[in-house]
């Protein structure tokens, strides 16, 4: 009897074992079959081998400065720049593995223990998605469906793709792909953008507690948003640090000290309208759009400047660009305050316009209304002009530019018509800095604030040059007639008779103060003090055609009429072209066309473009050096003298608009101021041996200007920006801006020593009248 019972027990045991293995084997077979079905596409399309090898990710075009910094990016939806695993800090990798996949290095895409735990406890004790599965969902599966069956099939696809990814990529490559793919919010696509936007640094600079914040956001970047939910994100960061301690990536003591720290978010949103070098970046966007049309891919398609991950290496130095923008902001804020003071409704009822009739003002405003984005938008929507005009007189909420508010913006309520007039009250500016030997543009500021003033005055704007054009006349005279800077001419009123040089009537320019000394002046003194009568005599001797040709050879592309009046700066020129032209003097007579882009690479590092310098021999070395010598006189005792000296008048109330004064620069500087009629435009060009910089300041319309030369001259409006910029550059010796003398040719055939030929005529600039006598 006992034997029968024992036999039945054994049969029952073997039957249990048999069915266990049958069920287990069936389960395995079913799992294998499900995997096969998924890989065959039964649950939806699966990525091909080619797609696994080359997953589709949108990469932003990156603009890189000459000193290796990212100036900005071009993108539509994905602000992503790829970084390799080697550039990721180890603390970031450790935080990721400890928090998201502790057994990452022990499995092949699926964590069996984690999966079983998730099934048994229904996910209450942690999920089972490995880093590889999360990457497969990001790349190929998409957002988890709320439908249970669809969610199950999605999970199966994740498993299959994860195992394939593990076969195709190393563990390190998968981590890099995952961190590069993830969307951290606020256009922070990928770990590099996230590091820059949330902490203002590159990924390799991240500290452990900062890496913990970003890893914590991987759970749900919308929920764990450090800008909107600081406390929640802080707790999540501390959880990540706890995981790092649990798995021995940091000690308990380190965990405690790190958890006690604040998050210190340094939010730096990246957009096309904000950040460093905005005007320059928008110029590059236009330049790239033209470049891709002429340089297609090998398959004939055009490059997509928003998606293909191009790397554009530029000539701009981020340190010099930052110095330039700071100099512009410091001076323009100060200058604008004085302009507002002088143009209150009580002082100027037609503010900001001067000396215009109501009809002329109405014409300007009507033109501005029809050129506005609001008008164009409503016109496209089919609204009648009458109805559109009515909307311009309806008050509405808006955010406008304001120098005195945080971030230079304030919220207000005004009519669109009033906002147009309000914006016209702001003085505009442009500044460009270039290395004359290479043509490399080192700084580019097209206005006071790109977000609100998008017109780029560096290259899009062209304004009258005023006295800034006179060096072309002097260069032609020295080149053709071999005049020396010491050559003298009488300061008498001078007329070019009718019929000469294409003149219909006699041309008799006056000096700006209406006075004539009657004495002989050296060319150096005449240019330094911008004496019109001397310039008139020179253009009469060389002819306007020679001066126009000289300007063209030095990069002025707009046609310059061959008439005598060009000697006093009637042609319209851009800052971009004038900087290139003045670079000819500093570069020993060789014109080098300004260069902004040195190289373009695709996302794999293949070089697509390398620039070739465009040069032209315009002047001999001795003529170019003689011009430098003339222009040095401007800063030694002429209209640019305040760069070096302190004048009596500048020590009283007038100095308030000369931002940063006194400058007390002692190194050799060549330069030229320029002021147009009614003070509508103020210019300054300044040169040292390895840097040429041009600055323009003026109103949007020529009728917007200071009412006195004292305030509206180039030496007051533009020169301070140059001085502030140069002092900032000199404060950082690593930038390498020269303080040396200009190089003199070994064989100098033109005399520049005026001590024996003429007595220097120093001007006493201690009175306001004397300051206004000079045509700055």
XYZ file of C-alpha atoms in Angstrom:
776
model
C 0.000 0.000 0.000
C 2.773 2.377 0.938
C 4.538 1.581 -2.330
C 1.413 2.487 -4.320
C 1.088 5.809 -2.522
C 4.765 6.573 -3.100
C 4.407 5.657 -6.764
C 1.393 7.968 -7.167
C 3.307 10.792 -5.490
C 6.221 10.255 -7.853
C 3.860 10.216 -10.837
C 2.273 13.454 -9.638
C 5.697 15.069 -9.168
C 6.896 14.020 -12.611
C 3.593 15.204 -14.060
C 4.128 18.619 -12.425
C 7.679 18.809 -13.729
C 6.494 17.802 -17.162
C 3.798 20.432 -17.294
C 6.138 23.060 -15.836
C 8.617 22.523 -18.644
C 5.839 22.349 -21.210
C 4.443 25.651 -20.018
C 7.904 27.173 -19.664
C 8.950 25.989 -23.110
C 5.657 27.178 -24.573
C 6.180 30.537 -22.955
C 9.650 30.758 -24.399
C 8.375 29.703 -27.819
C 5.526 32.216 -27.598
C 7.975 34.930 -26.560
C 10.295 34.003 -29.422
C 7.338 33.897 -31.803
C 6.130 37.308 -30.590
C 9.645 38.667 -31.043
C 9.745 37.233 -34.541
C 6.335 38.686 -35.366
C 7.471 42.080 -34.075
C 10.702 41.919 -36.072
C 8.686 40.970 -39.195
C 6.544 44.070 -38.705
C 3.378 42.350 -37.537
C 2.878 44.998 -34.838
C 3.774 47.929 -37.064
C 6.697 49.076 -39.145
C 10.119 48.313 -37.698
C 13.286 50.233 -38.492
C 15.529 48.739 -41.130
C 19.199 47.994 -40.546
C 20.051 51.180 -42.416
C 17.801 53.252 -40.152
C 19.323 51.636 -37.080
C 22.764 52.511 -38.378
C 21.678 56.045 -39.298
C 18.744 57.113 -37.099
C 17.006 60.258 -38.295
C 17.765 63.122 -35.954
C 17.413 66.773 -36.774
C 20.576 68.713 -36.026
C 20.791 72.492 -35.813
C 23.356 74.455 -37.789
C 25.978 75.748 -35.377
C 27.866 79.035 -35.713
C 31.301 78.735 -34.128
C 33.497 81.718 -33.239
C 37.191 81.987 -34.050
C 37.983 81.274 -30.391
C 35.919 78.075 -30.378
C 32.709 79.298 -28.719
C 29.209 78.664 -30.020
C 27.735 81.994 -31.116
C 24.311 80.536 -31.836
C 22.368 78.010 -33.855
C 19.838 77.802 -36.665
C 16.941 75.398 -36.172
C 13.219 75.046 -36.737
C 12.017 72.692 -33.986
C 15.131 70.853 -32.807
C 17.917 72.922 -31.254
C 20.272 69.960 -31.188
C 24.050 69.778 -31.545
C 25.612 66.335 -31.305
C 28.298 65.603 -28.732
C 30.385 62.434 -28.533
C 30.569 60.187 -25.499
C 34.171 61.254 -24.860
C 33.020 64.827 -24.168
C 30.438 63.782 -21.555
C 31.503 64.132 -17.913
C 31.726 60.860 -15.999
C 29.449 62.221 -13.272
C 26.681 62.613 -15.864
C 27.065 59.030 -17.098
C 27.155 57.732 -13.547
C 24.015 59.652 -12.606
C 22.212 58.316 -15.678
C 23.111 54.668 -15.062
C 22.425 54.819 -11.312
C 18.995 56.358 -11.833
C 17.688 54.869 -15.064
C 19.374 51.472 -15.486
C 21.592 50.202 -12.649
C 22.384 46.921 -14.457
C 22.997 48.678 -17.790
C 26.413 47.122 -18.343
C 25.149 43.590 -17.519
C 22.261 43.141 -19.994
C 21.800 43.208 -23.750
C 18.918 45.633 -23.983
C 16.345 43.938 -21.733
C 16.731 43.751 -17.959
C 15.102 40.388 -17.051
C 15.131 41.062 -13.309
C 13.639 44.500 -13.750
C 11.002 43.205 -16.147
C 9.965 40.390 -13.772
C 9.828 42.836 -10.847
C 7.669 45.237 -12.863
C 5.265 42.418 -13.815
C 4.964 41.008 -10.290
C 4.505 44.390 -8.600
C 2.708 46.113 -11.519
C 5.385 48.782 -11.694
C 4.933 50.029 -8.133
C 8.550 49.208 -7.276
C 10.102 50.744 -10.360
C 9.856 50.369 -14.102
C 11.772 48.005 -16.321
C 12.719 50.230 -19.249
C 16.434 50.097 -19.862
C 18.379 52.989 -21.380
C 18.396 51.074 -24.666
C 14.606 50.682 -24.545
C 14.134 54.359 -23.753
C 16.350 55.231 -26.718
C 14.340 52.920 -29.004
C 11.146 54.639 -27.879
C 12.669 58.087 -28.500
C 13.955 57.142 -31.936
C 11.392 54.771 -33.401
C 8.361 53.930 -31.231
C 7.057 57.270 -30.025
C 4.890 58.353 -27.110
C 3.346 55.518 -25.086
C -0.261 54.863 -26.134
C -3.060 55.000 -23.565
C -4.695 51.996 -25.239
C -3.595 48.871 -23.344
C -3.144 46.614 -26.396
C -1.285 49.293 -28.319
C 0.905 49.955 -25.289
C 1.755 46.242 -25.079
C 2.725 46.077 -28.762
C 4.782 49.236 -28.341
C 6.610 47.622 -25.439
C 7.347 44.540 -27.509
C 8.711 46.704 -30.314
C 10.887 48.511 -27.765
C 12.355 45.189 -26.622
C 13.131 44.087 -30.138
C 14.646 47.409 -31.183
C 16.623 47.642 -27.933
C 18.308 44.282 -28.592
C 19.093 45.369 -32.140
C 20.578 48.638 -30.899
C 22.751 46.696 -28.468
C 24.074 44.603 -31.366
C 24.772 47.637 -33.566
C 26.239 50.056 -31.015
C 28.521 50.004 -28.022
C 27.193 50.816 -24.570
C 28.934 54.187 -24.710
C 27.417 55.047 -28.096
C 23.920 54.214 -26.820
C 24.352 56.520 -23.811
C 25.574 59.323 -26.084
C 22.662 58.809 -28.491
C 20.124 58.841 -25.667
C 21.432 62.045 -24.107
C 21.710 63.719 -27.512
C 18.146 62.776 -28.481
C 16.237 63.760 -25.346
C 14.154 66.966 -25.325
C 14.786 68.863 -22.077
C 12.300 71.662 -22.861
C 12.784 75.344 -23.739
C 14.406 74.370 -27.061
C 17.014 72.418 -25.087
C 17.181 69.460 -27.457
C 19.968 67.140 -26.387
C 22.431 67.336 -23.548
C 24.591 70.102 -25.057
C 21.689 72.522 -25.502
C 20.382 71.594 -22.049
C 23.758 72.294 -20.438
C 24.023 75.664 -22.151
C 20.417 76.722 -21.543
C 20.019 75.640 -17.906
C 23.575 76.169 -16.652
C 25.310 78.374 -19.245
C 28.141 75.897 -19.804
C 29.301 73.040 -22.009
C 28.503 69.424 -20.935
C 32.094 68.632 -19.918
C 31.928 71.519 -17.418
C 28.899 70.150 -15.538
C 29.302 69.544 -11.824
C 27.836 66.431 -10.202
C 24.835 68.258 -8.739
C 24.134 69.875 -12.136
C 24.312 66.549 -13.926
C 21.866 65.198 -11.357
C 19.353 67.925 -12.259
C 19.483 67.061 -15.953
C 19.277 63.303 -15.342
C 16.315 63.901 -13.058
C 14.556 65.698 -15.893
C 14.774 62.555 -18.049
C 11.808 61.127 -16.159
C 9.550 63.849 -17.583
C 11.042 67.175 -18.615
C 7.648 68.877 -18.732
C 6.866 67.886 -15.155
C 10.371 68.282 -13.771
C 10.854 71.776 -15.118
C 13.471 73.719 -13.106
C 12.105 77.088 -14.224
C 8.493 76.470 -13.201
C 8.781 73.778 -10.489
C 12.015 74.454 -8.656
C 11.166 72.567 -5.454
C 9.951 69.495 -7.334
C 13.106 69.407 -9.448
C 15.278 69.937 -6.358
C 13.701 66.864 -4.723
C 14.163 64.880 -7.932
C 17.832 65.950 -8.100
C 18.345 64.743 -4.559
C 16.759 61.409 -5.479
C 19.285 61.051 -8.283
C 22.121 61.859 -5.883
C 20.705 59.222 -3.524
C 20.819 56.651 -6.325
C 24.411 57.588 -7.082
C 25.324 56.967 -3.428
C 23.351 53.691 -3.378
C 25.416 52.315 -6.229
C 28.717 53.691 -4.875
C 29.306 56.386 -7.505
C 29.598 58.923 -4.680
C 30.025 58.531 -0.930
C 27.314 59.178 1.639
C 29.218 62.273 2.761
C 29.337 63.601 -0.800
C 25.646 62.880 -1.224
C 24.757 64.813 1.935
C 26.876 67.826 0.980
C 25.578 67.904 -2.593
C 21.945 67.569 -1.503
C 22.410 70.610 0.735
C 23.362 72.789 -2.248
C 20.948 75.041 -4.106
C 20.334 74.275 -7.762
C 21.732 77.567 -9.073
C 19.984 77.432 -12.434
C 21.621 79.863 -14.875
C 18.863 80.113 -17.461
C 20.114 81.145 -20.907
C 17.339 80.595 -23.461
C 18.607 80.164 -26.995
C 16.621 81.782 -29.768
C 17.311 83.519 -33.047
C 16.470 86.911 -31.517
C 18.508 86.643 -28.332
C 22.042 85.894 -27.254
C 25.422 86.945 -28.556
C 25.969 88.333 -32.082
C 22.302 88.265 -33.100
C 22.714 90.641 -36.048
C 25.747 88.715 -37.255
C 23.927 85.390 -36.978
C 21.022 86.693 -39.016
C 23.466 87.899 -41.665
C 24.961 84.391 -41.695
C 21.484 82.910 -42.154
C 20.967 85.019 -45.282
C 24.478 84.162 -46.474
C 23.878 80.429 -45.928
C 20.571 80.517 -47.801
C 22.449 81.797 -50.841
C 25.340 79.382 -50.347
C 23.183 76.236 -50.270
C 21.552 77.217 -53.563
C 24.943 77.282 -55.270
C 26.456 74.294 -53.429
C 24.074 71.298 -53.437
C 24.733 67.895 -51.878
C 26.348 65.155 -54.025
C 22.855 63.778 -54.743
C 21.725 67.157 -56.080
C 19.487 68.080 -53.122
C 20.004 71.322 -51.239
C 21.397 71.325 -47.748
C 18.821 72.146 -45.087
C 20.360 74.838 -42.909
C 17.924 74.035 -40.083
C 18.126 70.222 -39.977
C 21.408 68.959 -41.432
C 23.763 69.875 -38.606
C 26.153 72.091 -40.533
C 29.049 73.619 -38.620
C 29.859 77.140 -39.771
C 33.236 78.393 -38.583
C 33.209 82.186 -38.420
C 35.846 84.871 -38.012
C 34.109 86.633 -35.110
C 35.884 86.445 -31.762
C 33.285 85.891 -29.020
C 35.299 87.971 -26.514
C 35.596 90.924 -28.881
C 31.944 90.563 -29.885
C 30.892 90.707 -26.245
C 33.100 93.772 -25.720
C 31.544 95.447 -28.755
C 27.983 94.790 -27.601
C 28.751 96.048 -24.105
C 30.355 99.216 -25.496
C 27.319 99.880 -27.701
C 24.885 99.350 -24.832
C 26.817 101.521 -22.386
C 27.131 104.503 -24.709
C 23.806 104.306 -26.533
C 21.851 104.132 -23.281
C 23.688 107.226 -22.099
C 23.366 109.080 -25.407
C 19.665 108.237 -25.666
C 18.985 109.754 -22.251
C 20.392 113.077 -23.482
C 18.403 112.812 -26.719
C 15.191 112.270 -24.742
C 16.092 115.228 -22.528
C 16.493 117.507 -25.534
C 13.351 116.222 -27.260
C 10.618 116.464 -24.676
C 7.317 117.744 -26.128
C 7.972 121.079 -24.434
C 11.369 121.511 -26.096
C 10.420 119.910 -29.417
C 6.667 119.745 -30.203
C 7.351 117.561 -33.293
C 9.577 115.109 -31.418
C 11.485 113.118 -32.501
C 11.593 115.019 -35.809
C 13.343 118.354 -36.215
C 12.623 121.125 -38.724
C 9.845 119.236 -40.526
C 6.357 120.384 -41.442
C 3.311 118.412 -40.333
C 2.814 117.220 -43.897
C 6.367 115.880 -44.129
C 5.973 114.096 -40.794
C 2.666 112.572 -41.900
C 4.368 111.252 -45.043
C 7.145 109.624 -42.999
C 4.639 108.033 -40.617
C 2.412 106.772 -43.422
C 5.409 105.166 -45.097
C 6.407 103.528 -41.809
C 2.880 102.209 -41.236
C 2.742 100.534 -44.654
C 6.197 99.040 -44.175
C 5.286 97.532 -40.790
C 4.783 93.764 -40.238
C 1.308 94.514 -38.841
C 0.194 96.166 -42.079
C 1.571 93.333 -44.226
C -0.073 90.685 -42.032
C -3.517 92.315 -42.095
C -3.180 92.962 -45.818
C -2.544 89.248 -46.437
C -5.668 88.450 -44.446
C -7.688 90.502 -46.910
C -8.544 93.478 -44.714
C -9.179 96.761 -46.515
C -6.668 99.600 -46.170
C -9.248 101.738 -44.416
C -9.878 99.060 -41.789
C -6.160 98.405 -41.408
C -5.518 102.096 -40.789
C -8.214 102.106 -38.121
C -6.457 99.322 -36.193
C -3.356 101.504 -35.937
C -5.296 103.926 -33.756
C -6.686 101.329 -31.344
C -4.889 100.921 -28.038
C -3.480 97.481 -27.358
C -1.195 95.723 -24.911
C 2.372 95.342 -26.117
C 5.942 94.839 -24.983
C 8.306 97.561 -26.159
C 12.010 98.330 -25.917
C 13.133 100.433 -22.959
C 16.733 101.174 -21.965
C 15.794 101.578 -18.293
C 13.920 98.287 -17.769
C 15.173 94.820 -16.972
C 16.128 92.988 -20.161
C 15.478 96.323 -21.929
C 11.742 95.615 -22.228
C 8.579 96.908 -20.616
C 4.880 96.101 -20.912
C 2.624 98.988 -21.849
C -0.582 99.968 -23.600
C -0.453 102.203 -26.657
C -1.738 102.401 -30.201
C 0.377 100.813 -32.967
C 0.723 104.310 -34.468
C 2.151 105.626 -31.204
C 4.493 102.630 -30.987
C 5.928 103.446 -34.438
C 6.636 107.001 -33.350
C 7.985 105.742 -30.025
C 10.485 103.473 -31.767
C 11.587 106.288 -34.057
C 12.782 108.234 -31.017
C 15.583 105.722 -30.483
C 18.948 106.456 -32.022
C 20.373 103.583 -34.066
C 23.947 102.380 -34.410
C 26.237 100.026 -36.275
C 29.720 98.769 -35.535
C 32.117 96.410 -37.276
C 35.664 95.441 -36.380
C 38.088 93.746 -38.788
C 41.638 92.437 -38.921
C 43.051 94.342 -41.929
C 45.716 91.788 -42.884
C 43.236 88.902 -43.283
C 39.898 90.645 -43.663
C 38.564 88.590 -40.750
C 35.611 90.352 -39.134
C 36.067 90.133 -35.351
C 32.909 91.909 -34.136
C 29.600 92.886 -35.746
C 26.830 94.900 -34.041
C 24.017 95.901 -36.367
C 21.864 97.828 -33.891
C 20.947 98.403 -30.272
C 18.695 95.334 -29.813
C 17.881 92.758 -32.477
C 14.620 91.648 -30.888
C 13.095 95.102 -31.370
C 15.262 96.658 -34.114
C 15.945 94.010 -36.725
C 17.348 96.230 -39.465
C 21.082 95.514 -39.709
C 22.820 98.868 -40.060
C 26.226 97.244 -40.625
C 25.470 95.931 -44.094
C 21.847 96.740 -44.932
C 22.022 100.403 -44.031
C 23.820 103.048 -46.091
C 24.156 106.626 -44.876
C 26.029 109.726 -45.967
C 29.698 109.523 -45.065
C 30.352 113.199 -44.368
C 33.980 113.954 -43.580
C 34.683 110.223 -43.354
C 34.915 110.278 -47.160
C 37.737 112.841 -47.244
C 40.585 110.301 -46.896
C 39.700 108.999 -50.379
C 40.450 112.491 -51.727
C 43.729 112.727 -49.813
C 44.737 109.204 -50.900
C 44.162 110.099 -54.556
C 46.232 113.283 -54.187
C 49.139 111.567 -52.466
C 49.026 108.647 -54.908
C 48.811 110.708 -58.120
C 50.587 113.936 -57.193
C 53.009 112.445 -54.640
C 52.019 115.066 -52.109
C 53.427 114.729 -48.620
C 51.361 115.041 -45.436
C 53.504 118.146 -44.934
C 52.444 119.725 -48.233
C 50.696 123.047 -47.599
C 47.711 124.768 -49.176
C 46.046 128.067 -48.208
C 42.926 128.057 -46.098
C 40.939 130.430 -48.307
C 37.483 130.008 -49.731
C 37.908 128.039 -52.909
C 35.555 127.719 -55.879
C 35.496 125.237 -58.753
C 34.172 127.159 -61.719
C 31.058 126.171 -63.702
C 31.599 123.557 -66.408
C 34.616 121.984 -64.729
C 34.384 118.357 -63.568
C 30.810 118.197 -64.832
C 29.698 121.058 -62.609
C 26.764 123.075 -63.928
C 27.335 125.843 -61.389
C 30.268 127.087 -59.368
C 30.997 124.944 -56.314
C 32.288 126.966 -53.386
C 32.211 124.899 -50.161
C 32.519 126.664 -46.837
C 34.349 125.579 -43.731
C 31.956 124.339 -41.073
C 32.511 127.445 -38.932
C 32.300 129.821 -41.916
C 35.810 131.106 -41.173
C 39.007 131.020 -43.220
C 42.429 131.604 -41.673
C 44.097 132.594 -44.950
C 47.228 130.802 -43.805
C 48.937 127.795 -45.308
C 47.965 124.501 -43.690
C 49.669 121.138 -43.983
C 47.532 118.323 -45.345
C 47.939 116.593 -42.004
C 46.458 119.521 -40.090
C 43.769 120.042 -42.692
C 42.531 116.429 -42.484
C 42.864 116.352 -38.695
C 40.550 119.362 -38.430
C 38.420 118.492 -41.465
C 39.027 121.773 -43.318
C 36.709 121.817 -46.331
C 38.641 124.386 -48.385
C 41.756 122.208 -48.513
C 39.727 119.159 -49.556
C 38.092 121.217 -52.339
C 41.485 122.205 -53.734
C 42.673 118.600 -53.700
C 39.677 117.190 -55.571
C 40.030 119.974 -58.128
C 43.622 118.911 -58.762
C 43.068 115.143 -59.017
C 39.524 115.242 -60.420
C 36.359 113.638 -58.965
C 36.744 110.652 -61.301
C 40.014 109.666 -59.640
C 38.439 109.909 -56.193
C 35.425 107.819 -57.270
C 37.777 105.204 -58.750
C 39.819 105.167 -55.547
C 36.694 104.512 -53.475
C 35.619 101.712 -55.828
C 39.040 100.053 -55.677
C 38.806 100.109 -51.894
C 35.512 98.245 -51.781
C 32.756 100.876 -52.159
C 30.263 99.083 -54.403
C 27.572 101.725 -54.727
C 28.153 104.045 -57.664
C 29.915 107.252 -56.626
C 29.105 110.136 -58.949
C 32.208 111.879 -60.300
C 31.257 115.358 -59.086
C 33.219 117.690 -56.755
C 30.714 117.486 -53.898
C 31.722 113.878 -53.138
C 34.809 115.395 -51.486
C 32.646 116.413 -48.512
C 30.948 112.999 -48.184
C 27.677 113.155 -50.099
C 27.809 109.432 -51.132
C 25.892 106.889 -49.077
C 28.127 104.164 -47.655
C 27.796 101.245 -45.234
C 29.858 100.518 -42.145
C 30.793 97.179 -43.701
C 32.336 98.764 -46.796
C 34.018 101.644 -44.979
C 35.782 99.300 -42.556
C 37.047 97.288 -45.514
C 38.211 100.481 -47.241
C 40.091 101.856 -44.216
C 41.701 98.444 -43.794
C 43.612 99.214 -47.009
C 45.601 101.934 -45.217
C 46.481 99.669 -42.279
C 47.383 96.772 -44.611
C 50.088 98.657 -46.519
C 47.855 99.515 -49.462
C 46.296 96.088 -50.060
C 42.489 95.919 -49.929
C 41.149 92.687 -48.409
C 37.430 92.053 -48.734
C 35.867 91.443 -45.300
C 35.508 87.735 -44.459
C 32.896 86.307 -42.118
C 33.030 82.538 -42.767
C 36.251 80.545 -42.996
C 34.913 76.997 -43.263
C 31.726 74.928 -43.390
C 31.558 71.261 -42.374
C 28.740 68.725 -42.456
C 27.740 66.819 -39.321
C 30.440 64.199 -40.006
C 33.222 66.781 -40.280
C 33.526 66.729 -44.057
C 34.689 70.133 -45.285
C 32.131 71.632 -47.676
C 33.562 75.136 -48.009
C 36.804 76.976 -47.336
C 37.139 80.655 -48.058
C 39.636 82.143 -50.461
C 40.707 85.713 -49.649
C 39.820 88.388 -52.190
C 42.514 91.055 -52.347
C 43.503 93.972 -54.541
C 46.643 96.107 -54.593
C 45.355 99.685 -54.437
C 48.130 101.852 -52.975
C 51.870 101.518 -52.693
C 53.262 100.895 -49.227
C 54.609 104.424 -48.883
C 51.312 106.034 -49.947
C 49.396 103.824 -47.502
C 51.797 104.725 -44.686
C 51.512 108.419 -45.526
C 47.715 108.043 -45.195
C 48.162 106.345 -41.825
C 50.352 109.252 -40.778
C 47.664 111.724 -41.859
C 44.988 109.813 -39.945
C 47.155 109.649 -36.820
C 46.995 113.441 -36.787
C 43.221 113.205 -36.239
C 43.738 111.533 -32.863
C 46.824 113.559 -31.944
C 45.432 117.080 -32.276
C 42.291 116.890 -34.377
C 38.654 115.893 -34.024
C 39.608 112.558 -32.398
C 41.917 114.158 -29.868
C 39.736 113.321 -26.869
C 40.910 109.718 -27.177
C 44.200 110.958 -25.718
C 43.638 114.367 -24.146
C 41.322 115.991 -21.621
C 39.811 119.274 -22.803
C 38.496 121.995 -20.527
C 34.999 121.931 -21.989
C 34.780 118.186 -21.594
C 35.174 118.527 -17.849
C 31.782 120.172 -17.380
C 28.264 119.033 -18.218
C 29.076 118.081 -21.814
C 31.167 115.109 -20.682
C 27.987 113.335 -19.576
C 27.355 112.030 -23.093
C 31.010 111.116 -23.733
C 30.587 107.737 -22.056
C 33.664 106.478 -20.231
C 35.621 109.714 -20.746
C 38.529 110.414 -20.246
C 40.034 107.515 -22.195
C 43.731 108.440 -21.967
C 44.847 106.040 -24.689
C 48.539 106.481 -25.384
C 49.289 103.952 -28.140
C 49.442 104.929 -31.846
C 45.907 105.325 -33.256
C 44.853 106.422 -36.714
C 41.270 107.553 -37.161
C 38.714 109.833 -38.724
C 35.460 111.335 -37.510
C 32.564 112.164 -39.768
C 29.434 114.261 -39.346
C 26.802 114.967 -41.973
C 24.569 117.976 -42.463
C 22.279 118.759 -39.505
C 24.130 116.137 -37.425
C 22.033 113.383 -39.003
C 24.967 110.951 -38.977
C 27.938 110.592 -36.678
C 30.886 108.398 -37.680
C 34.204 107.300 -36.292
C 36.792 105.031 -37.888
C 39.689 103.956 -35.664
C 42.722 101.867 -36.534
C 45.603 100.184 -34.764
C 48.027 97.962 -36.706
C 45.940 94.773 -36.470
C 42.398 96.074 -36.019
C 40.159 98.486 -37.934
C 36.815 99.412 -36.395
C 34.008 101.579 -37.722
C 31.066 103.044 -35.808
C 27.980 104.893 -37.057
C 25.215 106.493 -34.969
C 22.100 108.271 -36.207
C 18.314 108.312 -36.295
C 16.159 106.025 -38.419
C 15.288 109.086 -40.506
C 17.638 111.955 -41.317
C 15.238 114.385 -39.659
C 15.846 112.673 -36.299
C 18.997 114.218 -34.848
C 20.468 116.459 -32.173
C 19.903 120.168 -32.760
C 23.510 121.144 -31.974
C 26.814 119.986 -33.442
C 28.220 119.773 -29.946
C 26.087 116.697 -29.276
C 25.541 115.373 -32.810
C 29.160 115.277 -34.022
C 30.876 111.979 -34.733
C 33.302 112.619 -31.877
C 30.374 112.628 -29.426
C 27.990 110.096 -30.944
C 30.311 107.419 -32.363
C 33.837 107.843 -30.982
C 32.952 106.826 -27.384
C 31.784 103.397 -28.577
C 35.146 102.838 -30.260
C 37.031 103.980 -27.176
C 35.035 101.788 -24.772
C 35.424 98.798 -27.077
C 39.187 99.215 -27.396
C 39.703 99.671 -23.667
C 37.799 96.438 -23.042
C 39.948 94.656 -25.627
C 43.142 95.997 -24.097
C 41.995 94.818 -20.662
C 42.234 91.236 -21.954
C 45.758 90.737 -23.236
C 44.874 87.278 -24.576
C 42.846 88.934 -27.346
C 46.064 90.369 -28.734
C 44.965 93.781 -30.014
C 48.126 95.703 -30.892
C 49.474 98.728 -29.064
C 52.492 98.973 -31.362
C 53.285 101.604 -33.974
C 52.237 101.055 -37.574
C 54.957 99.411 -39.653
C 56.886 101.920 -41.766
C 58.107 100.757 -45.206
C 61.849 100.233 -45.493
C 62.029 102.569 -48.489
C 59.795 105.534 -47.694
C 59.761 107.947 -50.649
C 57.207 110.356 -49.132
C 58.310 112.744 -46.416
C 56.194 112.540 -43.261
C 58.383 114.639 -40.954
C 56.794 118.075 -41.014
C 59.042 119.684 -38.407
C 61.124 121.502 -41.030
C 58.524 122.093 -43.730
C 55.740 123.583 -41.663
C 54.998 124.592 -38.109
C 52.261 122.478 -36.602
C 49.151 124.450 -35.931
C 47.831 123.163 -32.641
C 44.194 124.063 -32.016
C 42.966 125.220 -28.628
C 39.782 123.222 -28.003
C 39.065 124.641 -24.565
C 35.853 126.437 -25.475
C 32.497 125.265 -26.717
C 32.770 127.581 -29.727
C 36.038 125.972 -30.781
C 34.538 122.502 -30.425
C 31.683 123.466 -32.703
C 34.069 125.072 -35.224
C 35.497 121.705 -36.225
C 33.549 119.666 -38.789
C 33.594 116.424 -36.867
